[in-house]
Amino acid sequence: MRVGLFVTCLVDAMRPRIGFASLRLLEAAGCQVVVPENQTCCGQPGYNSGDRETAKTLALKLLDEFETCDYVVAPSGSCAGMIRVHYPDLFRDDPTVLNRISLLAQRTYELADFLVNVVKFDAAPGHFAGTLTYHDSCSGLRELGIRDQPRALLATMPGVTVKEMAEATTCCGFGGAFAVKFGELSTRMADNKCRHIEAAGVDAIVAGDLGCLLNIEGRLRRRGNHTTQVLHIAEVLAGNEGDD
Amino acid sequence: MSARERILARIGTAIGNHDAEIDAYLVEHPRGPAPALRDNLITHFRERALQLSSDVIEVAHPGEIPAQVAHYLAERGLPPRGACWPVVGSLPWGEANLEIAVRGANSQDMVGITGTFCAIAETGTLMMLSGPETPPSNSLLPETHIAILNTRRIVASMEDAWDLLRKEHKAPPRAVNFISGPSRTADIEQTVTLGAHGPYRVLIILVNA
Amino acid sequence: MQVSSIHFKRSVTEKLNDEKLQNALSRLQTRFVEGRAAVIGEIADFEETRTAAAAIRDRVLKNLDQWLLHFEQQAIARGALVHWAESGADVNRIVTEIATLHNVRRVAKSKSMVTEECGLNEALEHAGVEVVETDLGEYILQLAHEAPSHIVAPVVHKNKEDIADLFAEKHQLPRKTGIPELCREAREILRPAFLAADMGISGANFLIAETGSALIVTNEGNGRLVTTLPRVHVAITGIEKVVPTLEDVTTLLRLLPRSATGQSITNYVSMLTGTKDAADHDGPEHFHIILVDNGRSSLLGGDMQSMLRCIRCGACMNHCPVYQNIGGHAYGWVYPGPMGSILTPTFVGLENAPDLPNASTLCGACGVVCPVKIPLPDLLRQLREKQMSLGLKSWQEKLALKLWGWMARRPAVYAMVIKITVRILHFAGGKERMLHHLPGASGWTAGRDMPAPQGKTFRELYRQRKLS
């Protein structure tokens, strides 16, 4: 099966190793992975800020780039949710595009969801050893129903112990532009998350969205915590092969 | 144009042409989804009523009620006096050394005694209908409310209670009150405290007739 | 009520640093959030019930005029008088006229958020009528001259020490410290107010078209007292609160208390129809029902219509991580939390509450708990779109969005700009790989670091690998 990897703009710019980890996982699962090289952004920043027109333009661009793939997979619940849930809404009044975009939306998955529910993958090659806690990123959880999938994958790794933290499903305060516009509020929300992470007493905090991870890591370090690792689920599952 | 006409006109314009099937819907009055009960009605009712902090006593014959009431009041240091609805006025209250006046309660009464139109097992709730013979004050003003309930009048759901109301009365009375335990408030620090403005305690006497 | 939503940001800072408020808010989370989670399990198919409830509310809105007319007809047939109010000022005028008509000196009032919209208490007091709020929380706020900070638990922002001090000062009685003693004191102070009141004012959680009834849910019993003892009862509620049948209201009652306070049912559910008969021992002789528009009809037929499904349970604010951290006062009007962030700009104007639609991470928690399935995050997003189309966004934000959009459509330009940016930020991050300051993003870096980028983009590295 031909799987298009949408690495997301944030992973592309900030943490390419998450993109490579995703690539390795998909290949390990037997997928033929294509990475359209002109991909940029799914349009979510504009969409969530009220700029619907820009979001539509970027949605059409993504549609052109990925339409020939059997599946589209993104290492992000938020970007996958944008495509799966919100793209059809963008074109609700445009029947010709709506049909195409809906077909693409139905074939779009967040990485952990895809690995568990589509390719039934259970042989994560990663070698993480230690305790970790999983933060349920909002869009993945509430738009795509991603909760058990990453935990199921982590449970297949012999060295990993998952410890649930309090309020794992509460927002970390990232929210894209919200984190800058309402910095103080966003910082408090991140701080609450950090307290729960620290109370769980784990070696690493893991999530499926880089936005949350940057927010959490930024707050943990500012709090003076330089020990808790902050990792994307793909990094844990795939292990690190010198992608830095 | 009056405010009424202007509001209705605005609504009419906003919702556009509609094909109202109001009468048909009212005739049909369909039920929504309702939870199934695990136990029989009486068991379920008693369990839920206790969860809501009501007290529940069962008696086999109405004649046992006065002694049970006297015992309940004495145990709690409450005065053996109160006001009751006519429907339970003929019980031998005096034999149990209780002074129960047959009238609507006032703010001085410490004990109010009522019957019950019916009760709802799903939530442990009493349904009371107002009327000249069934004044709501008796379940509201005194600090102790005692409700006498025939177990045959326990229905599964509020929907069943409405059907009973429709069957036995042409229209709802001025006040239909559903009572689920003693009055309470959680306004201060979200801490539940019994006895806000209504009764501090509700005793339900189940009569297994 | 005065609108102060324009000061949202300033207020947020204040609330985040109010330690007492922060403690109070954590209680709300435990009681209401955990309470709800515990009782929704009693209903085997909670989702099915939510869907049914949303359908009931939509059925009403689709034919709102017809249902209101049917309600009015039934209510009048039973002896109630029905008034229609277009605005808050109308409500105040109508109630004052009713008070004058019946020679009313004293009013006992149970909780009504609609009357907060109107500022009814001030209007009545101006007309020489004494008003006592009888819901414990509202009574405390009336003594303290404060506004509610939650639609269900209005005094959630105060602790028992505050209330003990307030009661000691206002009641001139020895200071109590236990919560039961404080409640008992309020009961004893307020009971005479119920008995002396000439008129009771209540809201109505629902109006039932089938029977022409007003239905009120309360726990304290004050709702029953104000609708039973005074000779005049005035029920004031929004035009959207009508529901067709007794069965429909039952479905909604399975959700309202569970969503609001985590109760299977409230202590009292009172359905009031018409006036007392001559032979009745109690009940009002006059029953007035005021149907309030005050901006509601403007939501019909538009993209905010689903907001009119709202049954005012407060679950959206209880579960909102923003509300949980700042409480209700920061929102600056009657309704806080996600529902308030939609109602306030809609009722008082987007320009008067520009921050509210944006003060959300769109985390979706509100949408999944809403008992009538209002797509709250989508409505917030639509208000943001409205801000954009009305030119209410700052030029900086508009420029940033347009620039991003322009770049993202041009992969070559995009690749170049991102490549340069991540190089610079990578080096700025130093050995620590952490940025402590970021120009233009001080909102982020004031309280957080920004992890530095790895230095090369995924697309660069991917191309290199393919070539090697």
PDB file of C-alpha atoms in Angstrom, chain A residues 14-236:
ATOM      1  CA  MET A  14      11.734  21.895  14.467  1.00  0.00           C
ATOM      2  CA  ARG A  15      12.211  18.131  14.834  1.00  0.00           C
ATOM      3  CA  PRO A  16      12.974  16.344  11.563  1.00  0.00           C
ATOM      4  CA  ARG A  17      13.909  13.228  13.536  1.00  0.00           C
ATOM      5  CA  ILE A  18      10.215  12.706  14.309  1.00  0.00           C
ATOM      6  CA  GLY A  19       9.587  12.634  10.562  1.00  0.00           C
ATOM      7  CA  PHE A  20      12.296  10.040  10.030  1.00  0.00           C
ATOM      8  CA  ALA A  21      11.062   7.988  12.952  1.00  0.00           C
ATOM      9  CA  SER A  22       7.589   7.988  11.374  1.00  0.00           C
ATOM     10  CA  LEU A  23       9.089   6.973   8.063  1.00  0.00           C
ATOM     11  CA  ARG A  24      10.943   4.041   9.621  1.00  0.00           C
ATOM     12  CA  LEU A  25       7.829   2.871  11.465  1.00  0.00           C
ATOM     13  CA  LEU A  26       5.708   2.952   8.338  1.00  0.00           C
ATOM     14  CA  GLU A  27       8.358   1.090   6.384  1.00  0.00           C
ATOM     15  CA  ALA A  28       8.749  -1.445   9.187  1.00  0.00           C
ATOM     16  CA  ALA A  29       5.017  -1.964   8.919  1.00  0.00           C
ATOM     17  CA  GLY A  30       5.434  -2.850   5.263  1.00  0.00           C
ATOM     18  CA  CYS A  31       4.150   0.355   3.707  1.00  0.00           C
ATOM     19  CA  GLN A  32       5.509   1.905   0.568  1.00  0.00           C
ATOM     20  CA  VAL A  33       6.052   5.448   1.843  1.00  0.00           C
ATOM     21  CA  VAL A  34       6.038   8.504  -0.373  1.00  0.00           C
ATOM     22  CA  VAL A  35       6.970  11.950   0.844  1.00  0.00           C
ATOM     23  CA  PRO A  36       5.645  14.643  -1.499  1.00  0.00           C
ATOM     24  CA  GLU A  37       8.491  17.134  -1.435  1.00  0.00           C
ATOM     25  CA  ASN A  38       6.453  20.271  -1.980  1.00  0.00           C
ATOM     26  CA  GLN A  39       4.315  19.747   1.110  1.00  0.00           C
ATOM     27  CA  THR A  40       4.177  22.655   3.549  1.00  0.00           C
ATOM     28  CA  CYS A  41       1.307  23.308   5.940  1.00  0.00           C
ATOM     29  CA  CYS A  42      -2.186  21.815   6.256  1.00  0.00           C
ATOM     30  CA  GLY A  43      -3.712  25.264   6.783  1.00  0.00           C
ATOM     31  CA  GLN A  44      -4.681  24.847  10.406  1.00  0.00           C
ATOM     32  CA  PRO A  45      -3.100  28.082  11.693  1.00  0.00           C
ATOM     33  CA  GLY A  46      -5.229  30.103   9.300  1.00  0.00           C
ATOM     34  CA  TYR A  47      -8.322  28.003   9.859  1.00  0.00           C
ATOM     35  CA  ASN A  48      -8.201  28.388  13.631  1.00  0.00           C
ATOM     36  CA  SER A  49      -7.487  32.109  13.390  1.00  0.00           C
ATOM     37  CA  GLY A  50     -10.474  32.878  11.211  1.00  0.00           C
ATOM     38  CA  ASP A  51      -8.676  32.928   7.854  1.00  0.00           C
ATOM     39  CA  ARG A  52     -10.830  30.387   6.071  1.00  0.00           C
ATOM     40  CA  GLU A  53      -9.735  31.390   2.573  1.00  0.00           C
ATOM     41  CA  THR A  54      -6.064  30.641   3.174  1.00  0.00           C
ATOM     42  CA  ALA A  55      -7.021  27.361   4.803  1.00  0.00           C
ATOM     43  CA  LYS A  56      -8.980  26.396   1.692  1.00  0.00           C
ATOM     44  CA  THR A  57      -6.080  27.206  -0.621  1.00  0.00           C
ATOM     45  CA  LEU A  58      -3.693  25.098   1.431  1.00  0.00           C
ATOM     46  CA  ALA A  59      -6.227  22.277   1.644  1.00  0.00           C
ATOM     47  CA  LEU A  60      -6.418  22.173  -2.158  1.00  0.00           C
ATOM     48  CA  LYS A  61      -2.627  22.160  -2.372  1.00  0.00           C
ATOM     49  CA  LEU A  62      -2.429  19.198   0.005  1.00  0.00           C
ATOM     50  CA  LEU A  63      -5.211  17.429  -1.880  1.00  0.00           C
ATOM     51  CA  ASP A  64      -3.226  17.695  -5.135  1.00  0.00           C
ATOM     52  CA  GLU A  65      -0.072  16.389  -3.485  1.00  0.00           C
ATOM     53  CA  PHE A  66      -1.603  13.419  -1.679  1.00  0.00           C
ATOM     54  CA  GLU A  67      -4.639  12.452  -3.726  1.00  0.00           C
ATOM     55  CA  THR A  68      -2.882   9.536  -5.421  1.00  0.00           C
ATOM     56  CA  CYS A  69      -1.888   7.922  -2.106  1.00  0.00           C
ATOM     57  CA  ASP A  70      -3.877   5.062  -0.594  1.00  0.00           C
ATOM     58  CA  TYR A  71      -3.462   6.661   2.819  1.00  0.00           C
ATOM     59  CA  VAL A  72      -2.167   9.896   4.286  1.00  0.00           C
ATOM     60  CA  VAL A  73      -0.400   9.592   7.643  1.00  0.00           C
ATOM     61  CA  ALA A  74       0.786  12.419   9.878  1.00  0.00           C
ATOM     62  CA  PRO A  75       2.710  12.255  13.147  1.00  0.00           C
ATOM     63  CA  SER A  76       0.174  14.678  14.623  1.00  0.00           C
ATOM     64  CA  GLY A  77      -3.418  14.306  15.808  1.00  0.00           C
ATOM     65  CA  SER A  78      -3.979  17.967  15.249  1.00  0.00           C
ATOM     66  CA  CYS A  79      -2.930  18.037  11.561  1.00  0.00           C
ATOM     67  CA  ALA A  80      -4.600  14.690  10.853  1.00  0.00           C
ATOM     68  CA  GLY A  81      -7.732  16.036  12.552  1.00  0.00           C
ATOM     69  CA  MET A  82      -7.575  19.152  10.405  1.00  0.00           C
ATOM     70  CA  ILE A  83      -7.628  17.027   7.250  1.00  0.00           C
ATOM     71  CA  ARG A  84     -10.006  14.352   8.449  1.00  0.00           C
ATOM     72  CA  VAL A  85     -12.590  16.486  10.240  1.00  0.00           C
ATOM     73  CA  HIS A  86     -12.232  20.053   9.060  1.00  0.00           C
ATOM     74  CA  TYR A  87     -11.316  19.787   5.371  1.00  0.00           C
ATOM     75  CA  PRO A  88     -14.802  18.539   4.471  1.00  0.00           C
ATOM     76  CA  ASP A  89     -16.252  21.449   6.461  1.00  0.00           C
ATOM     77  CA  LEU A  90     -14.146  23.927   4.479  1.00  0.00           C
ATOM     78  CA  PHE A  91     -15.760  22.771   1.242  1.00  0.00           C
ATOM     79  CA  ARG A  92     -19.257  22.038   2.525  1.00  0.00           C
ATOM     80  CA  ASP A  93     -20.708  24.400  -0.104  1.00  0.00           C
ATOM     81  CA  ASP A  94     -18.566  23.142  -3.001  1.00  0.00           C
ATOM     82  CA  PRO A  95     -19.856  19.688  -4.019  1.00  0.00           C
ATOM     83  CA  THR A  96     -17.171  18.952  -6.628  1.00  0.00           C
ATOM     84  CA  VAL A  97     -14.248  19.514  -4.266  1.00  0.00           C
ATOM     85  CA  LEU A  98     -16.188  18.137  -1.299  1.00  0.00           C
ATOM     86  CA  ASN A  99     -16.374  14.727  -2.887  1.00  0.00           C
ATOM     87  CA  ARG A 100     -12.635  14.545  -3.531  1.00  0.00           C
ATOM     88  CA  ILE A 101     -11.662  16.058  -0.197  1.00  0.00           C
ATOM     89  CA  SER A 102     -13.986  13.739   1.726  1.00  0.00           C
ATOM     90  CA  LEU A 103     -12.367  10.717   0.115  1.00  0.00           C
ATOM     91  CA  LEU A 104      -8.952  12.065   1.125  1.00  0.00           C
ATOM     92  CA  ALA A 105     -10.204  12.850   4.633  1.00  0.00           C
ATOM     93  CA  GLN A 106     -11.412   9.279   5.123  1.00  0.00           C
ATOM     94  CA  ARG A 107      -7.975   7.946   4.152  1.00  0.00           C
ATOM     95  CA  THR A 108      -6.078  10.241   6.527  1.00  0.00           C
ATOM     96  CA  TYR A 109      -4.757   8.923   9.839  1.00  0.00           C
ATOM     97  CA  GLU A 110      -2.696   9.983  12.787  1.00  0.00           C
ATOM     98  CA  LEU A 111       0.401   7.785  13.000  1.00  0.00           C
ATOM     99  CA  ALA A 112      -0.399   5.659  16.085  1.00  0.00           C
ATOM    100  CA  ASP A 113      -3.999   5.224  14.961  1.00  0.00           C
ATOM    101  CA  PHE A 114      -2.797   4.080  11.529  1.00  0.00           C
ATOM    102  CA  LEU A 115      -0.244   1.649  12.959  1.00  0.00           C
ATOM    103  CA  VAL A 116      -2.772   0.017  15.278  1.00  0.00           C
ATOM    104  CA  ASN A 117      -5.997   0.142  13.327  1.00  0.00           C
ATOM    105  CA  VAL A 118      -4.955  -0.028   9.675  1.00  0.00           C
ATOM    106  CA  VAL A 119      -1.711  -1.993   9.450  1.00  0.00           C
ATOM    107  CA  LYS A 120      -2.039  -3.824  12.818  1.00  0.00           C
ATOM    108  CA  PHE A 121       1.601  -3.131  13.584  1.00  0.00           C
ATOM    109  CA  ASP A 122       2.963  -4.494  16.862  1.00  0.00           C
ATOM    110  CA  ALA A 123       6.716  -4.775  16.421  1.00  0.00           C
ATOM    111  CA  ALA A 124       8.038  -1.374  17.472  1.00  0.00           C
ATOM    112  CA  PRO A 125      11.811  -1.484  16.949  1.00  0.00           C
ATOM    113  CA  GLY A 126      12.543   1.206  19.564  1.00  0.00           C
ATOM    114  CA  HIS A 127      14.645   0.361  22.585  1.00  0.00           C
ATOM    115  CA  PHE A 128      13.478   2.892  25.148  1.00  0.00           C
ATOM    116  CA  ALA A 129      13.896   1.570  28.660  1.00  0.00           C
ATOM    117  CA  GLY A 130      12.235   3.323  31.535  1.00  0.00           C
ATOM    118  CA  THR A 131       8.972   4.829  32.749  1.00  0.00           C
ATOM    119  CA  LEU A 132       6.926   7.257  30.742  1.00  0.00           C
ATOM    120  CA  THR A 133       3.596   8.988  30.854  1.00  0.00           C
ATOM    121  CA  TYR A 134       1.402   9.779  27.852  1.00  0.00           C
ATOM    122  CA  HIS A 135      -0.257  13.151  27.342  1.00  0.00           C
ATOM    123  CA  ASP A 136      -3.428  12.937  25.279  1.00  0.00           C
ATOM    124  CA  SER A 137      -3.269  15.792  22.812  1.00  0.00           C
ATOM    125  CA  CYS A 138      -6.659  17.427  22.364  1.00  0.00           C
ATOM    126  CA  SER A 139      -7.403  17.074  18.663  1.00  0.00           C
ATOM    127  CA  GLY A 140      -6.194  13.494  18.495  1.00  0.00           C
ATOM    128  CA  LEU A 141      -8.238  12.546  21.533  1.00  0.00           C
ATOM    129  CA  ARG A 142     -11.474  14.401  20.855  1.00  0.00           C
ATOM    130  CA  GLU A 143     -11.573  14.607  17.068  1.00  0.00           C
ATOM    131  CA  LEU A 144     -10.005  11.265  16.187  1.00  0.00           C
ATOM    132  CA  GLY A 145     -10.583   9.120  19.284  1.00  0.00           C
ATOM    133  CA  ILE A 146      -6.886   8.460  19.868  1.00  0.00           C
ATOM    134  CA  ARG A 147      -6.354   7.214  23.392  1.00  0.00           C
ATOM    135  CA  ASP A 148      -5.785   3.482  23.470  1.00  0.00           C
ATOM    136  CA  GLN A 149      -3.732   3.227  20.256  1.00  0.00           C
ATOM    137  CA  PRO A 150      -0.473   4.825  21.474  1.00  0.00           C
ATOM    138  CA  ARG A 151      -0.788   3.026  24.800  1.00  0.00           C
ATOM    139  CA  ALA A 152      -1.275  -0.281  23.003  1.00  0.00           C
ATOM    140  CA  LEU A 153       1.881   0.322  20.950  1.00  0.00           C
ATOM    141  CA  LEU A 154       3.890   1.300  24.016  1.00  0.00           C
ATOM    142  CA  ALA A 155       2.665  -1.837  25.794  1.00  0.00           C
ATOM    143  CA  THR A 156       4.397  -3.970  23.140  1.00  0.00           C
ATOM    144  CA  MET A 157       7.788  -2.526  24.117  1.00  0.00           C
ATOM    145  CA  PRO A 158       9.406  -4.692  26.811  1.00  0.00           C
ATOM    146  CA  GLY A 159      11.483  -1.910  28.381  1.00  0.00           C
ATOM    147  CA  VAL A 160       8.651   0.564  28.688  1.00  0.00           C
ATOM    148  CA  THR A 161       6.458   1.089  31.736  1.00  0.00           C
ATOM    149  CA  VAL A 162       3.563   3.495  31.232  1.00  0.00           C
ATOM    150  CA  LYS A 163       2.438   5.388  34.325  1.00  0.00           C
ATOM    151  CA  GLU A 164      -0.745   7.424  33.916  1.00  0.00           C
ATOM    152  CA  MET A 165      -0.573  10.984  35.225  1.00  0.00           C
ATOM    153  CA  ALA A 166      -3.466  12.987  36.656  1.00  0.00           C
ATOM    154  CA  GLU A 167      -5.517  14.927  34.116  1.00  0.00           C
ATOM    155  CA  ALA A 168      -3.739  13.311  31.155  1.00  0.00           C
ATOM    156  CA  THR A 169      -6.577  14.455  28.877  1.00  0.00           C
ATOM    157  CA  THR A 170      -6.521  18.114  29.947  1.00  0.00           C
ATOM    158  CA  CYS A 171      -5.131  20.562  27.411  1.00  0.00           C
ATOM    159  CA  CYS A 172      -1.465  21.553  27.924  1.00  0.00           C
ATOM    160  CA  GLY A 173      -2.246  25.138  26.896  1.00  0.00           C
ATOM    161  CA  PHE A 174      -0.529  25.147  23.492  1.00  0.00           C
ATOM    162  CA  GLY A 175      -3.405  25.968  21.143  1.00  0.00           C
ATOM    163  CA  GLY A 176      -1.242  27.455  18.368  1.00  0.00           C
ATOM    164  CA  ALA A 177      -1.517  31.240  18.351  1.00  0.00           C
ATOM    165  CA  PHE A 178      -3.200  31.018  21.772  1.00  0.00           C
ATOM    166  CA  ALA A 179       0.204  30.223  23.319  1.00  0.00           C
ATOM    167  CA  VAL A 180       1.516  33.626  22.235  1.00  0.00           C
ATOM    168  CA  LYS A 181      -1.678  35.714  22.387  1.00  0.00           C
ATOM    169  CA  PHE A 182      -2.576  34.548  25.875  1.00  0.00           C
ATOM    170  CA  GLY A 183       0.925  33.691  27.016  1.00  0.00           C
ATOM    171  CA  GLU A 184       0.302  33.964  30.714  1.00  0.00           C
ATOM    172  CA  LEU A 185      -2.758  31.748  30.633  1.00  0.00           C
ATOM    173  CA  SER A 186      -1.080  29.294  28.308  1.00  0.00           C
ATOM    174  CA  THR A 187       1.953  29.148  30.607  1.00  0.00           C
ATOM    175  CA  ARG A 188      -0.274  28.391  33.601  1.00  0.00           C
ATOM    176  CA  MET A 189      -1.931  25.560  31.730  1.00  0.00           C
ATOM    177  CA  ALA A 190       1.480  24.201  30.745  1.00  0.00           C
ATOM    178  CA  ASP A 191       2.607  24.544  34.329  1.00  0.00           C
ATOM    179  CA  ASN A 192      -0.353  22.480  35.566  1.00  0.00           C
ATOM    180  CA  LYS A 193       0.598  19.818  33.041  1.00  0.00           C
ATOM    181  CA  CYS A 194       4.236  19.882  34.218  1.00  0.00           C
ATOM    182  CA  ARG A 195       3.164  19.418  37.845  1.00  0.00           C
ATOM    183  CA  HIS A 196       1.215  16.303  36.889  1.00  0.00           C
ATOM    184  CA  ILE A 197       4.148  14.992  34.843  1.00  0.00           C
ATOM    185  CA  GLU A 198       6.533  15.515  37.731  1.00  0.00           C
ATOM    186  CA  ALA A 199       4.090  13.975  40.203  1.00  0.00           C
ATOM    187  CA  ALA A 200       3.955  10.863  38.018  1.00  0.00           C
ATOM    188  CA  GLY A 201       7.713  10.476  38.552  1.00  0.00           C
ATOM    189  CA  VAL A 202       8.607   9.286  35.070  1.00  0.00           C
ATOM    190  CA  ASP A 203      11.699   9.341  32.884  1.00  0.00           C
ATOM    191  CA  ALA A 204       9.823  10.754  29.897  1.00  0.00           C
ATOM    192  CA  ILE A 205       6.648  12.522  28.868  1.00  0.00           C
ATOM    193  CA  VAL A 206       5.377  11.291  25.513  1.00  0.00           C
ATOM    194  CA  ALA A 207       2.733  12.732  23.228  1.00  0.00           C
ATOM    195  CA  GLY A 208       1.665  12.527  19.613  1.00  0.00           C
ATOM    196  CA  ASP A 209       1.826  16.227  18.773  1.00  0.00           C
ATOM    197  CA  LEU A 210       4.971  18.319  18.552  1.00  0.00           C
ATOM    198  CA  GLY A 211       3.156  21.548  19.459  1.00  0.00           C
ATOM    199  CA  CYS A 212       2.251  20.139  22.873  1.00  0.00           C
ATOM    200  CA  LEU A 213       5.760  18.765  23.307  1.00  0.00           C
ATOM    201  CA  LEU A 214       7.453  22.119  22.608  1.00  0.00           C
ATOM    202  CA  ASN A 215       5.107  23.790  25.056  1.00  0.00           C
ATOM    203  CA  ILE A 216       5.624  21.172  27.745  1.00  0.00           C
ATOM    204  CA  GLU A 217       9.391  20.995  27.272  1.00  0.00           C
ATOM    205  CA  GLY A 218       9.666  24.795  27.268  1.00  0.00           C
ATOM    206  CA  ARG A 219       7.829  25.013  30.562  1.00  0.00           C
ATOM    207  CA  LEU A 220       9.593  22.046  32.179  1.00  0.00           C
ATOM    208  CA  ARG A 221      13.017  23.564  31.439  1.00  0.00           C
ATOM    209  CA  ARG A 222      11.961  27.024  32.626  1.00  0.00           C
ATOM    210  CA  ARG A 223      10.768  25.400  35.853  1.00  0.00           C
ATOM    211  CA  GLY A 224      14.298  24.056  36.221  1.00  0.00           C
ATOM    212  CA  ASN A 225      13.482  20.483  35.263  1.00  0.00           C
ATOM    213  CA  HIS A 226      16.317  19.375  32.977  1.00  0.00           C
ATOM    214  CA  THR A 227      15.909  15.642  33.453  1.00  0.00           C
ATOM    215  CA  THR A 228      12.470  14.592  32.255  1.00  0.00           C
ATOM    216  CA  GLN A 229      12.781  13.650  28.581  1.00  0.00           C
ATOM    217  CA  VAL A 230      10.158  15.038  26.230  1.00  0.00           C
ATOM    218  CA  LEU A 231       9.543  12.690  23.322  1.00  0.00           C
ATOM    219  CA  HIS A 232       7.211  12.164  20.430  1.00  0.00           C
ATOM    220  CA  ILE A 233       5.532   8.765  20.316  1.00  0.00           C
ATOM    221  CA  ALA A 234       7.246   8.057  16.979  1.00  0.00           C
ATOM    222  CA  GLU A 235      10.675   8.607  18.524  1.00  0.00           C
ATOM    223  CA  VAL A 236       9.932   6.144  21.312  1.00  0.00           C
TER     224      VAL A 236
END
